[in-house]
Tab-separated table of C-alpha atoms in Angstrom:
chain	number	residue	atom	x	y	z
T	1054	UNK	CA	7.296	9.750	6.051
T	1055	UNK	CA	5.401	6.701	4.671
T	1056	UNK	CA	2.519	7.157	2.226
T	1057	UNK	CA	-0.506	4.790	2.956
T	1058	UNK	CA	-3.874	4.421	1.206
T	1059	UNK	CA	-7.183	3.901	2.827
T	1060	UNK	CA	-9.081	1.201	0.827
T	1061	UNK	CA	-12.262	2.313	-0.678
T	1062	UNK	CA	-15.423	1.630	1.336
T	1063	UNK	CA	-16.725	-0.430	-1.570
T	1064	UNK	CA	-13.888	-2.924	-1.317
T	1065	UNK	CA	-15.042	-6.471	-0.629
T	1066	UNK	CA	-11.874	-7.219	1.570
T	1067	UNK	CA	-10.959	-4.946	4.377
T	1068	UNK	CA	-12.852	-1.694	3.327
T	1069	UNK	CA	-11.623	1.496	4.895
T	1070	UNK	CA	-8.408	0.127	6.372
T	1071	UNK	CA	-5.054	1.650	5.776
T	1072	UNK	CA	-2.669	-0.360	3.545
T	1073	UNK	CA	0.028	0.073	0.969
T	1074	UNK	CA	-0.185	3.225	-1.139
T	1075	UNK	CA	-0.410	0.941	-4.172
T	1076	UNK	CA	-1.352	-2.686	-4.510
T	1077	UNK	CA	-2.674	-5.078	-7.225
T	1078	UNK	CA	-3.167	-8.675	-8.350
T	1079	UNK	CA	-0.935	-9.978	-11.204
T	1080	UNK	CA	-2.724	-10.837	-14.341
T	1081	UNK	CA	-1.595	-13.296	-16.977
T	1082	UNK	CA	1.551	-11.942	-18.831
T	1083	UNK	CA	2.433	-9.572	-15.987
T	1084	UNK	CA	5.444	-9.541	-13.618
T	1085	UNK	CA	5.395	-8.269	-10.146
T	1086	UNK	CA	7.278	-5.289	-11.320
T	1087	UNK	CA	5.107	-4.558	-14.365
T	1088	UNK	CA	2.007	-4.770	-12.224
T	1089	UNK	CA	3.129	-2.519	-9.557
T	1090	UNK	CA	4.254	0.148	-12.221
T	1091	UNK	CA	0.675	-0.121	-13.806
T	1092	UNK	CA	-0.948	0.156	-10.478
T	1093	UNK	CA	1.072	3.096	-9.382
T	1094	UNK	CA	-0.060	5.019	-12.373
T	1095	UNK	CA	-3.851	3.899	-11.884
T	1096	UNK	CA	-4.212	4.169	-8.259
T	1097	UNK	CA	-2.294	7.350	-7.333
T	1098	UNK	CA	-1.505	8.798	-10.688
T	1099	UNK	CA	2.259	8.551	-10.400
T	1100	UNK	CA	4.314	7.622	-13.590
T	1101	UNK	CA	7.901	7.165	-14.726
T	1102	UNK	CA	9.079	5.851	-11.364
T	1103	UNK	CA	11.819	3.345	-10.410
T	1104	UNK	CA	10.997	1.163	-7.452
T	1105	UNK	CA	13.232	-0.629	-5.204
T	1106	UNK	CA	12.369	-4.292	-4.639
T	1107	UNK	CA	11.656	-5.275	-1.138
T	1108	UNK	CA	10.902	-8.684	0.490
T	1109	UNK	CA	8.525	-11.285	-1.014
T	1110	UNK	CA	6.351	-12.873	1.545
T	1111	UNK	CA	3.854	-15.913	1.468
T	1112	UNK	CA	0.516	-15.125	3.177
T	1113	UNK	CA	-1.113	-18.387	3.974
T	1114	UNK	CA	-4.744	-18.418	5.170
T	1115	UNK	CA	-8.136	-17.752	3.645
T	1116	UNK	CA	-6.587	-15.898	0.767
T	1117	UNK	CA	-3.281	-17.776	0.288
T	1118	UNK	CA	-0.910	-15.717	-1.818
T	1119	UNK	CA	2.590	-14.176	-2.195
T	1120	UNK	CA	3.124	-10.499	-1.695
T	1121	UNK	CA	6.128	-8.757	-3.409
T	1122	UNK	CA	6.832	-5.405	-1.786
T	1123	UNK	CA	8.282	-2.510	-3.505
T	1124	UNK	CA	9.457	0.935	-2.222
T	1125	UNK	CA	9.688	4.315	-3.682
T	1126	UNK	CA	11.316	7.513	-2.398
T	1127	UNK	CA	9.164	10.467	-3.467
T	1128	UNK	CA	8.779	14.093	-2.678
T	1129	UNK	CA	5.233	15.040	-3.363
T	1130	UNK	CA	2.413	16.705	-1.663
T	1131	UNK	CA	-0.961	14.989	-1.207
T	1132	UNK	CA	-2.603	17.169	-3.670
T	1133	UNK	CA	-0.151	16.152	-6.425
T	1134	UNK	CA	-1.573	12.620	-6.410
T	1135	UNK	CA	-4.613	11.651	-8.447
T	1136	UNK	CA	-6.424	8.760	-6.552
T	1137	UNK	CA	-8.616	6.170	-8.321
T	1138	UNK	CA	-11.829	6.384	-6.193
T	1139	UNK	CA	-12.979	2.895	-6.882
T	1140	UNK	CA	-9.732	1.517	-5.159
T	1141	UNK	CA	-8.543	4.249	-2.692
T	1142	UNK	CA	-10.762	6.286	-0.387
T	1143	UNK	CA	-7.841	8.631	0.604
T	1144	UNK	CA	-3.918	8.691	0.935
T	1145	UNK	CA	-1.986	10.127	3.639
T	1146	UNK	CA	1.541	10.743	4.638
T	1147	UNK	CA	2.355	9.308	7.957
T	1148	UNK	CA	5.468	10.302	10.017
T	1149	UNK	CA	7.237	7.258	11.396
T	1150	UNK	CA	6.171	8.096	15.098
T	1151	UNK	CA	2.548	8.857	14.046
T	1152	UNK	CA	2.454	5.571	12.152
T	1153	UNK	CA	3.764	3.624	15.048
T	1154	UNK	CA	1.357	5.413	17.541
T	1155	UNK	CA	-1.611	4.890	15.302
T	1156	UNK	CA	-0.932	1.222	14.720
T	1157	UNK	CA	-0.474	0.716	18.382
T	1158	UNK	CA	-3.559	2.503	19.331
T	1159	UNK	CA	-5.852	1.393	16.540
T	1160	UNK	CA	-4.375	-1.810	14.950
T	1161	UNK	CA	-7.851	-2.602	13.534
T	1162	UNK	CA	-7.567	0.393	11.232
T	1163	UNK	CA	-4.481	-1.079	9.487
T	1164	UNK	CA	-4.190	-4.166	7.219
T	1165	UNK	CA	-2.279	-6.990	8.948
T	1166	UNK	CA	0.230	-6.853	6.043
T	1167	UNK	CA	1.212	-3.196	7.081
T	1168	UNK	CA	1.411	-4.026	10.737
T	1169	UNK	CA	3.722	-7.046	9.811
T	1170	UNK	CA	5.945	-5.144	7.534
T	1171	UNK	CA	6.415	-1.968	9.756
T	1172	UNK	CA	10.070	-2.364	10.083
T	1173	UNK	CA	10.687	-2.702	6.287
T	1174	UNK	CA	8.336	0.274	5.668
T	1175	UNK	CA	10.324	2.710	7.811
T	1176	UNK	CA	13.685	1.878	6.405
């Protein structure tokens, strides 16, 4: 299964769209890894994790930026997470088939980055 987060309705960009369970913008003095560790604790209440580095992708366009993907295998129920309501509306485990079907039927409900990274997400 894949854990995704629905962005808070108050988010300026793409509110209420499903995206990565955790995301953040690097601040001065941070690395991609230190940022994702911090954001994992802040946004979903998980600490003491070791993440696997995925691909790094440039996202040109209106908000030109790089995205460094990280992945984590985790055996937790939804009620074991503590979400940061300012960032995350809800989180949900999607089975691979459910995710593929929902992304096919309702692509507008998912961030483009998730749709583009589906193959890497389900590895």
